[in-house]
Amino acid sequence: MTGKDVPGLIEAKDSIPAGTKINVTFLGNEDLDMRVAAAKAVKELGFVPVPHISARRLQSQGQLEEFLERLQEVGATEHVFAVGGDPAKPEGPYPDSLSVIRSGILQKYGVREVSIAGYPEGHPDISDDVLWRHLEDKSAALKEQGLDAVILTQFAFDTEPVMAWIREVRAKGIDTQIRIGTPGPAGVKRLLAFARRFGVGANAMIVKKYGFSLTNLMGTAGPDRFVTDLAALLAEEPTSGRVGLHFYTFGGLLATSNWAREFTAAQS
């Protein structure tokens, strides 16, 4: 959710299981008060807030500490997501999430678990070599500092690169829990636009496998086929370790939570 999504969270609260992790983004057009208010709402409604820390948007160490202090005041620092962020040039002393992790500041404010980014289909602006090196370095740094870790990935439409990437993560000796990014149900045109923006493969073959109707771009699509196929592939590979899902709620919190509830009920 974003800082603006508190009304949507309140609307969806009865559809979301208590204790669910809900990430709160760190957008450039939202301020400190909005981010903290959103994290506070998540906590007060019985969920687990996971505030984002956008390294390249931080203008100083003081700004990072102020953010963490405010989050700690509302009980929202145990889980955070450290990510590089969008600006082409860092606005302060943190060029990437690894520098935030290595600062040692997170523990001062009660952080116990740090989510870090994973990119099964690569990143449009970062080479694969750099992505893998940073994933290994961040995993090692968190382990050295006694912090729990979760790898949270970009969203995906195709199970094949996701499974290949999971195998590579495990081959590198990283046994951290992985949460595969999955778009909640949303308009097809909207999902394809996000895919282009984030460098996610969305050619005709892939979107057909996902379940899109290319003849009805005005329609909506959910991740039913992707989730079902991914679960089947993971069941065939016990060495995949702990793998779960993270939903990107492009179509809204209520639509995503309703989909998850109905899908789970159908499986059981």
PDB file of C-alpha atoms in Angstrom:
ATOM      1  CA  MET A   1       0.000   0.000   0.000  1.00  0.00           C
ATOM      2  CA  THR A   2       0.970   3.646  -0.367  1.00  0.00           C
ATOM      3  CA  GLY A   3       0.504   6.394   2.161  1.00  0.00           C
ATOM      4  CA  LYS A   4      -2.722   7.350   0.395  1.00  0.00           C
ATOM      5  CA  ASP A   5      -4.238   3.872   0.729  1.00  0.00           C
ATOM      6  CA  VAL A   6      -5.383   3.985   4.373  1.00  0.00           C
ATOM      7  CA  PRO A   7      -9.076   4.259   3.369  1.00  0.00           C
ATOM      8  CA  GLY A   8      -8.599   1.247   1.086  1.00  0.00           C
ATOM      9  CA  LEU A   9      -6.971  -0.698   3.909  1.00  0.00           C
ATOM     10  CA  ILE A  10      -9.880   0.047   6.231  1.00  0.00           C
ATOM     11  CA  GLU A  11     -12.279  -1.100   3.503  1.00  0.00           C
ATOM     12  CA  ALA A  12     -10.346  -4.358   3.031  1.00  0.00           C
ATOM     13  CA  LYS A  13      -9.481  -5.127   6.663  1.00  0.00           C
ATOM     14  CA  ASP A  14     -12.114  -7.835   7.164  1.00  0.00           C
ATOM     15  CA  SER A  15     -10.874  -9.721   4.080  1.00  0.00           C
ATOM     16  CA  ILE A  16      -7.235  -9.801   5.183  1.00  0.00           C
ATOM     17  CA  PRO A  17      -6.124 -12.407   7.755  1.00  0.00           C
ATOM     18  CA  ALA A  18      -4.842 -10.930  11.018  1.00  0.00           C
ATOM     19  CA  GLY A  19      -1.062 -10.849  11.159  1.00  0.00           C
ATOM     20  CA  THR A  20      -0.614 -10.431   7.405  1.00  0.00           C
ATOM     21  CA  LYS A  21       2.456  -8.436   6.412  1.00  0.00           C
ATOM     22  CA  ILE A  22       1.528  -5.232   4.580  1.00  0.00           C
ATOM     23  CA  ASN A  23       4.276  -3.205   2.944  1.00  0.00           C
ATOM     24  CA  VAL A  24       4.122   0.595   3.017  1.00  0.00           C
ATOM     25  CA  THR A  25       5.880   2.244   0.092  1.00  0.00           C
ATOM     26  CA  PHE A  26       8.345   5.165   0.219  1.00  0.00           C
ATOM     27  CA  LEU A  27       7.196   7.326  -2.687  1.00  0.00           C
ATOM     28  CA  GLY A  28       8.793  10.593  -3.658  1.00  0.00           C
ATOM     29  CA  ASN A  29       5.456  12.429  -3.681  1.00  0.00           C
ATOM     30  CA  GLU A  30       4.532  11.411  -0.121  1.00  0.00           C
ATOM     31  CA  ASP A  31       5.945  12.855   3.086  1.00  0.00           C
ATOM     32  CA  LEU A  32       7.083  11.480   6.430  1.00  0.00           C
ATOM     33  CA  ASP A  33       3.729  11.996   8.133  1.00  0.00           C
ATOM     34  CA  MET A  34       1.873  10.059   5.417  1.00  0.00           C
ATOM     35  CA  ARG A  35       4.269   7.114   5.564  1.00  0.00           C
ATOM     36  CA  VAL A  36       4.153   6.925   9.352  1.00  0.00           C
ATOM     37  CA  ALA A  37       0.364   7.292   9.453  1.00  0.00           C
ATOM     38  CA  ALA A  38       0.009   4.416   6.990  1.00  0.00           C
ATOM     39  CA  ALA A  39       2.338   2.169   9.018  1.00  0.00           C
ATOM     40  CA  LYS A  40       0.431   3.079  12.186  1.00  0.00           C
ATOM     41  CA  ALA A  41      -2.888   2.174  10.552  1.00  0.00           C
ATOM     42  CA  VAL A  42      -1.532  -1.206   9.489  1.00  0.00           C
ATOM     43  CA  LYS A  43      -0.410  -1.917  13.052  1.00  0.00           C
ATOM     44  CA  GLU A  44      -3.622  -0.739  14.698  1.00  0.00           C
ATOM     45  CA  LEU A  45      -5.766  -2.871  12.382  1.00  0.00           C
ATOM     46  CA  GLY A  46      -3.968  -6.026  13.479  1.00  0.00           C
ATOM     47  CA  PHE A  47      -1.519  -6.478  10.609  1.00  0.00           C
ATOM     48  CA  VAL A  48       2.291  -6.352  10.424  1.00  0.00           C
ATOM     49  CA  PRO A  49       3.643  -3.138   8.887  1.00  0.00           C
ATOM     50  CA  VAL A  50       6.685  -3.436   6.619  1.00  0.00           C
ATOM     51  CA  PRO A  51       7.757   0.149   5.840  1.00  0.00           C
ATOM     52  CA  HIS A  52       9.995   0.658   2.816  1.00  0.00           C
ATOM     53  CA  ILE A  53      13.319   2.438   3.224  1.00  0.00           C
ATOM     54  CA  SER A  54      14.271   3.954  -0.128  1.00  0.00           C
ATOM     55  CA  ALA A  55      18.034   4.410   0.157  1.00  0.00           C
ATOM     56  CA  ARG A  56      18.573   6.785  -2.756  1.00  0.00           C
ATOM     57  CA  ARG A  57      15.749   9.077  -1.611  1.00  0.00           C
ATOM     58  CA  LEU A  58      17.314   9.653   1.822  1.00  0.00           C
ATOM     59  CA  GLN A  59      19.029  13.018   1.991  1.00  0.00           C
ATOM     60  CA  SER A  60      21.003  12.346   5.186  1.00  0.00           C
ATOM     61  CA  GLN A  61      21.617   9.948   8.043  1.00  0.00           C
ATOM     62  CA  GLY A  62      19.480  12.257  10.139  1.00  0.00           C
ATOM     63  CA  GLN A  63      16.527  11.761   7.813  1.00  0.00           C
ATOM     64  CA  LEU A  64      16.901   7.986   8.068  1.00  0.00           C
ATOM     65  CA  GLU A  65      17.051   8.145  11.856  1.00  0.00           C
ATOM     66  CA  GLU A  66      14.059  10.492  12.057  1.00  0.00           C
ATOM     67  CA  PHE A  67      12.039   8.099   9.898  1.00  0.00           C
ATOM     68  CA  LEU A  68      12.991   5.091  12.035  1.00  0.00           C
ATOM     69  CA  GLU A  69      12.340   6.988  15.269  1.00  0.00           C
ATOM     70  CA  ARG A  70       8.860   7.995  14.120  1.00  0.00           C
ATOM     71  CA  LEU A  71       8.125   4.440  13.017  1.00  0.00           C
ATOM     72  CA  GLN A  72       9.355   3.077  16.349  1.00  0.00           C
ATOM     73  CA  GLU A  73       6.950   5.388  18.184  1.00  0.00           C
ATOM     74  CA  VAL A  74       4.023   3.618  16.466  1.00  0.00           C
ATOM     75  CA  GLY A  75       5.489   0.123  16.819  1.00  0.00           C
ATOM     76  CA  ALA A  76       6.370  -0.262  13.143  1.00  0.00           C
ATOM     77  CA  THR A  77      10.112  -0.972  12.978  1.00  0.00           C
ATOM     78  CA  GLU A  78      10.418  -4.719  13.555  1.00  0.00           C
ATOM     79  CA  HIS A  79      10.080  -5.435   9.821  1.00  0.00           C
ATOM     80  CA  VAL A  80      11.371  -3.151   7.053  1.00  0.00           C
ATOM     81  CA  PHE A  81      12.059  -3.425   3.330  1.00  0.00           C
ATOM     82  CA  ALA A  82      15.396  -1.875   2.318  1.00  0.00           C
ATOM     83  CA  VAL A  83      15.428  -1.009  -1.367  1.00  0.00           C
ATOM     84  CA  GLY A  84      17.635   1.162  -3.567  1.00  0.00           C
ATOM     85  CA  GLY A  85      14.880   3.382  -4.940  1.00  0.00           C
ATOM     86  CA  ASP A  86      14.224   5.133  -8.244  1.00  0.00           C
ATOM     87  CA  PRO A  87      16.355   8.322  -8.365  1.00  0.00           C
ATOM     88  CA  ALA A  88      19.141   8.061 -10.940  1.00  0.00           C
ATOM     89  CA  LYS A  89      21.396  10.002  -8.564  1.00  0.00           C
ATOM     90  CA  PRO A  90      21.348   9.426  -4.787  1.00  0.00           C
ATOM     91  CA  GLU A  91      19.930  12.376  -2.883  1.00  0.00           C
ATOM     92  CA  GLY A  92      22.211  11.695   0.091  1.00  0.00           C
ATOM     93  CA  PRO A  93      24.830   9.322   1.517  1.00  0.00           C
ATOM     94  CA  TYR A  94      23.141   6.014   0.610  1.00  0.00           C
ATOM     95  CA  PRO A  95      23.694   4.872  -2.999  1.00  0.00           C
ATOM     96  CA  ASP A  96      21.961   1.539  -2.399  1.00  0.00           C
ATOM     97  CA  SER A  97      20.172  -0.551   0.226  1.00  0.00           C
ATOM     98  CA  LEU A  98      23.406  -2.357   1.109  1.00  0.00           C
ATOM     99  CA  SER A  99      24.839   0.910   2.453  1.00  0.00           C
ATOM    100  CA  VAL A 100      21.775   1.360   4.675  1.00  0.00           C
ATOM    101  CA  ILE A 101      22.113  -2.189   6.003  1.00  0.00           C
ATOM    102  CA  ARG A 102      25.845  -1.793   6.653  1.00  0.00           C
ATOM    103  CA  SER A 103      25.307   1.493   8.497  1.00  0.00           C
ATOM    104  CA  GLY A 104      24.271  -0.414  11.635  1.00  0.00           C
ATOM    105  CA  ILE A 105      21.485   2.110  12.232  1.00  0.00           C
ATOM    106  CA  LEU A 106      18.555  -0.261  11.714  1.00  0.00           C
ATOM    107  CA  GLN A 107      19.147  -2.249  14.903  1.00  0.00           C
ATOM    108  CA  LYS A 108      19.189   0.922  17.009  1.00  0.00           C
ATOM    109  CA  TYR A 109      15.486   1.351  16.310  1.00  0.00           C
ATOM    110  CA  GLY A 110      14.329  -2.204  16.887  1.00  0.00           C
ATOM    111  CA  VAL A 111      14.547  -3.664  13.383  1.00  0.00           C
ATOM    112  CA  ARG A 112      14.589  -7.473  13.514  1.00  0.00           C
ATOM    113  CA  GLU A 113      13.874  -8.493   9.915  1.00  0.00           C
ATOM    114  CA  VAL A 114      14.912  -6.832   6.666  1.00  0.00           C
ATOM    115  CA  SER A 115      13.382  -7.621   3.296  1.00  0.00           C
ATOM    116  CA  ILE A 116      15.713  -7.176   0.331  1.00  0.00           C
ATOM    117  CA  ALA A 117      14.895  -7.054  -3.370  1.00  0.00           C
ATOM    118  CA  GLY A 118      15.184  -9.920  -5.827  1.00  0.00           C
ATOM    119  CA  TYR A 119      14.927  -9.695  -9.621  1.00  0.00           C
ATOM    120  CA  PRO A 120      14.131 -13.012 -11.366  1.00  0.00           C
ATOM    121  CA  GLU A 121      13.915 -11.235 -14.725  1.00  0.00           C
ATOM    122  CA  GLY A 122      16.691  -8.741 -14.119  1.00  0.00           C
ATOM    123  CA  HIS A 123      16.538  -4.971 -13.720  1.00  0.00           C
ATOM    124  CA  PRO A 124      16.324  -2.508 -16.630  1.00  0.00           C
ATOM    125  CA  ASP A 125      19.124  -0.316 -15.217  1.00  0.00           C
ATOM    126  CA  ILE A 126      21.347  -2.770 -13.279  1.00  0.00           C
ATOM    127  CA  SER A 127      23.418  -5.610 -14.728  1.00  0.00           C
ATOM    128  CA  ASP A 128      22.784  -9.178 -13.594  1.00  0.00           C
ATOM    129  CA  ASP A 129      26.326  -9.432 -12.195  1.00  0.00           C
ATOM    130  CA  VAL A 130      25.720  -6.452  -9.921  1.00  0.00           C
ATOM    131  CA  LEU A 131      22.305  -7.749  -8.858  1.00  0.00           C
ATOM    132  CA  TRP A 132      23.713 -11.126  -7.848  1.00  0.00           C
ATOM    133  CA  ARG A 133      26.710  -9.605  -6.047  1.00  0.00           C
ATOM    134  CA  HIS A 134      24.484  -7.269  -4.062  1.00  0.00           C
ATOM    135  CA  LEU A 135      22.051 -10.056  -3.183  1.00  0.00           C
ATOM    136  CA  GLU A 136      24.917 -12.128  -1.804  1.00  0.00           C
ATOM    137  CA  ASP A 137      26.478  -9.150  -0.011  1.00  0.00           C
ATOM    138  CA  LYS A 138      23.174  -8.077   1.574  1.00  0.00           C
ATOM    139  CA  SER A 139      22.395 -11.621   2.680  1.00  0.00           C
ATOM    140  CA  ALA A 140      25.836 -11.927   4.269  1.00  0.00           C
ATOM    141  CA  ALA A 141      25.630  -8.496   5.942  1.00  0.00           C
ATOM    142  CA  LEU A 142      22.241  -9.259   7.497  1.00  0.00           C
ATOM    143  CA  LYS A 143      23.458 -12.614   8.777  1.00  0.00           C
ATOM    144  CA  GLU A 144      26.577 -10.997  10.285  1.00  0.00           C
ATOM    145  CA  GLN A 145      24.396  -8.437  12.079  1.00  0.00           C
ATOM    146  CA  GLY A 146      22.025 -11.076  13.438  1.00  0.00           C
ATOM    147  CA  LEU A 147      19.066  -9.756  11.445  1.00  0.00           C
ATOM    148  CA  ASP A 148      16.505 -12.027   9.804  1.00  0.00           C
ATOM    149  CA  ALA A 149      16.067 -11.642   6.058  1.00  0.00           C
ATOM    150  CA  VAL A 150      13.410 -12.103   3.396  1.00  0.00           C
ATOM    151  CA  ILE A 151      13.972 -11.816  -0.352  1.00  0.00           C
ATOM    152  CA  LEU A 152      11.042  -9.987  -1.906  1.00  0.00           C
ATOM    153  CA  THR A 153      10.936 -10.068  -5.695  1.00  0.00           C
ATOM    154  CA  GLN A 154       9.623  -7.892  -8.465  1.00  0.00           C
ATOM    155  CA  PHE A 155       6.314  -9.182  -9.804  1.00  0.00           C
ATOM    156  CA  ALA A 156       6.362 -11.837 -12.500  1.00  0.00           C
ATOM    157  CA  PHE A 157       4.115 -13.271 -15.202  1.00  0.00           C
ATOM    158  CA  ASP A 158       6.193 -16.327 -16.174  1.00  0.00           C
ATOM    159  CA  THR A 159       7.107 -19.234 -13.898  1.00  0.00           C
ATOM    160  CA  GLU A 160      10.151 -20.358 -15.919  1.00  0.00           C
ATOM    161  CA  PRO A 161      12.525 -17.461 -15.120  1.00  0.00           C
ATOM    162  CA  VAL A 162      11.214 -17.439 -11.545  1.00  0.00           C
ATOM    163  CA  MET A 163      12.105 -21.115 -11.018  1.00  0.00           C
ATOM    164  CA  ALA A 164      15.511 -20.680 -12.700  1.00  0.00           C
ATOM    165  CA  TRP A 165      16.239 -17.728 -10.429  1.00  0.00           C
ATOM    166  CA  ILE A 166      15.170 -19.630  -7.281  1.00  0.00           C
ATOM    167  CA  ARG A 167      17.528 -22.474  -8.234  1.00  0.00           C
ATOM    168  CA  GLU A 168      20.381 -19.989  -8.646  1.00  0.00           C
ATOM    169  CA  VAL A 169      19.656 -18.353  -5.268  1.00  0.00           C
ATOM    170  CA  ARG A 170      19.797 -21.739  -3.539  1.00  0.00           C
ATOM    171  CA  ALA A 171      22.905 -22.775  -5.504  1.00  0.00           C
ATOM    172  CA  LYS A 172      24.665 -19.728  -4.042  1.00  0.00           C
ATOM    173  CA  GLY A 173      23.938 -21.032  -0.542  1.00  0.00           C
ATOM    174  CA  ILE A 174      21.282 -18.433   0.288  1.00  0.00           C
ATOM    175  CA  ASP A 175      18.542 -20.199   2.264  1.00  0.00           C
ATOM    176  CA  THR A 176      16.505 -17.087   3.086  1.00  0.00           C
ATOM    177  CA  GLN A 177      12.731 -17.164   2.688  1.00  0.00           C
ATOM    178  CA  ILE A 178      11.734 -15.953  -0.801  1.00  0.00           C
ATOM    179  CA  ARG A 179       8.447 -14.182  -1.494  1.00  0.00           C
ATOM    180  CA  ILE A 180       7.624 -14.082  -5.195  1.00  0.00           C
ATOM    181  CA  GLY A 181       6.000 -10.862  -6.335  1.00  0.00           C
ATOM    182  CA  THR A 182       2.561 -11.506  -7.811  1.00  0.00           C
ATOM    183  CA  PRO A 183       0.153  -8.931  -9.244  1.00  0.00           C
ATOM    184  CA  GLY A 184      -3.261  -8.976  -7.656  1.00  0.00           C
ATOM    185  CA  PRO A 185      -6.259  -8.894 -10.019  1.00  0.00           C
ATOM    186  CA  ALA A 186      -6.258  -5.724 -12.075  1.00  0.00           C
ATOM    187  CA  GLY A 187      -6.948  -4.349 -15.522  1.00  0.00           C
ATOM    188  CA  VAL A 188      -4.871  -5.978 -18.253  1.00  0.00           C
ATOM    189  CA  LYS A 189      -3.713  -2.645 -19.703  1.00  0.00           C
ATOM    190  CA  ARG A 190      -2.662  -1.467 -16.249  1.00  0.00           C
ATOM    191  CA  LEU A 191      -0.686  -4.641 -15.560  1.00  0.00           C
ATOM    192  CA  LEU A 192       1.099  -4.479 -18.909  1.00  0.00           C
ATOM    193  CA  ALA A 193       1.991  -0.821 -18.296  1.00  0.00           C
ATOM    194  CA  PHE A 194       3.572  -1.708 -14.939  1.00  0.00           C
ATOM    195  CA  ALA A 195       5.417  -4.599 -16.571  1.00  0.00           C
ATOM    196  CA  ARG A 196       6.997  -2.304 -19.160  1.00  0.00           C
ATOM    197  CA  ARG A 197       7.951   0.212 -16.488  1.00  0.00           C
ATOM    198  CA  PHE A 198       9.753  -2.371 -14.334  1.00  0.00           C
ATOM    199  CA  GLY A 199      11.375  -4.391 -17.108  1.00  0.00           C
ATOM    200  CA  VAL A 200       9.209  -7.467 -16.547  1.00  0.00           C
ATOM    201  CA  GLY A 201       8.835  -9.793 -19.528  1.00  0.00           C
ATOM    202  CA  ALA A 202       5.383  -9.314 -21.040  1.00  0.00           C
ATOM    203  CA  ASN A 203       5.518 -10.564 -24.611  1.00  0.00           C
ATOM    204  CA  ALA A 204       2.530 -12.273 -26.184  1.00  0.00           C
ATOM    205  CA  MET A 205       3.622 -15.808 -25.287  1.00  0.00           C
ATOM    206  CA  ILE A 206       4.201 -14.959 -21.630  1.00  0.00           C
ATOM    207  CA  VAL A 207       1.006 -13.030 -21.080  1.00  0.00           C
ATOM    208  CA  LYS A 208      -0.982 -15.840 -22.700  1.00  0.00           C
ATOM    209  CA  LYS A 209       0.619 -18.310 -20.268  1.00  0.00           C
ATOM    210  CA  TYR A 210      -0.302 -16.006 -17.394  1.00  0.00           C
ATOM    211  CA  GLY A 211      -3.921 -15.965 -18.476  1.00  0.00           C
ATOM    212  CA  PHE A 212      -4.361 -12.586 -20.157  1.00  0.00           C
ATOM    213  CA  SER A 213      -6.813 -12.244 -22.995  1.00  0.00           C
ATOM    214  CA  LEU A 214      -4.905 -10.265 -25.590  1.00  0.00           C
ATOM    215  CA  THR A 215      -8.153  -9.744 -27.490  1.00  0.00           C
ATOM    216  CA  ASN A 216      -9.720  -8.060 -24.461  1.00  0.00           C
ATOM    217  CA  LEU A 217      -7.258  -5.538 -23.103  1.00  0.00           C
ATOM    218  CA  MET A 218     -10.108  -3.763 -21.337  1.00  0.00           C
ATOM    219  CA  GLY A 219     -10.711  -6.803 -19.150  1.00  0.00           C
ATOM    220  CA  THR A 220      -9.143  -7.821 -15.857  1.00  0.00           C
ATOM    221  CA  ALA A 221      -6.780 -10.661 -15.005  1.00  0.00           C
ATOM    222  CA  GLY A 222      -5.834 -12.440 -11.808  1.00  0.00           C
ATOM    223  CA  PRO A 223      -2.819 -14.606 -10.965  1.00  0.00           C
ATOM    224  CA  ASP A 224      -4.763 -17.903 -10.715  1.00  0.00           C
ATOM    225  CA  ARG A 225      -2.800 -19.725 -13.413  1.00  0.00           C
ATOM    226  CA  PHE A 226       0.571 -18.327 -12.364  1.00  0.00           C
ATOM    227  CA  VAL A 227       0.085 -19.238  -8.688  1.00  0.00           C
ATOM    228  CA  THR A 228      -1.208 -22.714  -9.507  1.00  0.00           C
ATOM    229  CA  ASP A 229       1.648 -23.464 -11.918  1.00  0.00           C
ATOM    230  CA  LEU A 230       4.279 -22.080  -9.546  1.00  0.00           C
ATOM    231  CA  ALA A 231       2.964 -24.185  -6.654  1.00  0.00           C
ATOM    232  CA  ALA A 232       3.130 -27.324  -8.808  1.00  0.00           C
ATOM    233  CA  LEU A 233       6.715 -26.608  -9.880  1.00  0.00           C
ATOM    234  CA  LEU A 234       7.831 -25.886  -6.315  1.00  0.00           C
ATOM    235  CA  ALA A 235       6.283 -29.167  -5.142  1.00  0.00           C
ATOM    236  CA  GLU A 236       8.518 -30.986  -7.644  1.00  0.00           C
ATOM    237  CA  GLU A 237      11.653 -29.287  -6.273  1.00  0.00           C
ATOM    238  CA  PRO A 238      11.942 -29.670  -2.489  1.00  0.00           C
ATOM    239  CA  THR A 239      15.341 -27.966  -2.616  1.00  0.00           C
ATOM    240  CA  SER A 240      13.553 -24.693  -3.424  1.00  0.00           C
ATOM    241  CA  GLY A 241      13.262 -24.061   0.320  1.00  0.00           C
ATOM    242  CA  ARG A 242      10.843 -21.559   1.821  1.00  0.00           C
ATOM    243  CA  VAL A 243       8.932 -19.792  -0.947  1.00  0.00           C
ATOM    244  CA  GLY A 244       5.771 -17.724  -0.517  1.00  0.00           C
ATOM    245  CA  LEU A 245       3.944 -14.921  -2.304  1.00  0.00           C
ATOM    246  CA  HIS A 246       3.885 -11.140  -2.070  1.00  0.00           C
ATOM    247  CA  PHE A 247       0.940  -9.400  -3.719  1.00  0.00           C
ATOM    248  CA  TYR A 248       1.280  -6.121  -5.579  1.00  0.00           C
ATOM    249  CA  THR A 249      -2.194  -4.623  -5.235  1.00  0.00           C
ATOM    250  CA  PHE A 250      -2.401  -2.728  -8.523  1.00  0.00           C
ATOM    251  CA  GLY A 251      -6.152  -3.253  -8.582  1.00  0.00           C
ATOM    252  CA  GLY A 252      -6.629  -2.290  -4.938  1.00  0.00           C
ATOM    253  CA  LEU A 253      -6.327  -3.894  -1.509  1.00  0.00           C
ATOM    254  CA  LEU A 254      -9.907  -5.149  -1.380  1.00  0.00           C
ATOM    255  CA  ALA A 255      -9.805  -6.772  -4.807  1.00  0.00           C
ATOM    256  CA  THR A 256      -6.532  -8.515  -4.006  1.00  0.00           C
ATOM    257  CA  SER A 257      -7.576  -9.707  -0.554  1.00  0.00           C
ATOM    258  CA  ASN A 258     -10.914 -10.984  -1.881  1.00  0.00           C
ATOM    259  CA  TRP A 259      -9.123 -12.832  -4.682  1.00  0.00           C
ATOM    260  CA  ALA A 260      -6.688 -14.465  -2.206  1.00  0.00           C
ATOM    261  CA  ARG A 261      -9.511 -15.536   0.090  1.00  0.00           C
ATOM    262  CA  GLU A 262     -11.585 -17.005  -2.732  1.00  0.00           C
ATOM    263  CA  PHE A 263      -8.600 -18.741  -4.335  1.00  0.00           C
ATOM    264  CA  THR A 264      -7.580 -20.307  -1.016  1.00  0.00           C
ATOM    265  CA  ALA A 265     -11.128 -21.490  -0.352  1.00  0.00           C
ATOM    266  CA  ALA A 266     -11.312 -23.066  -3.820  1.00  0.00           C
ATOM    267  CA  GLN A 267      -8.031 -24.941  -3.265  1.00  0.00           C
ATOM    268  CA  SER A 268      -9.245 -26.417   0.030  1.00  0.00           C
TER     269      SER A 268
END
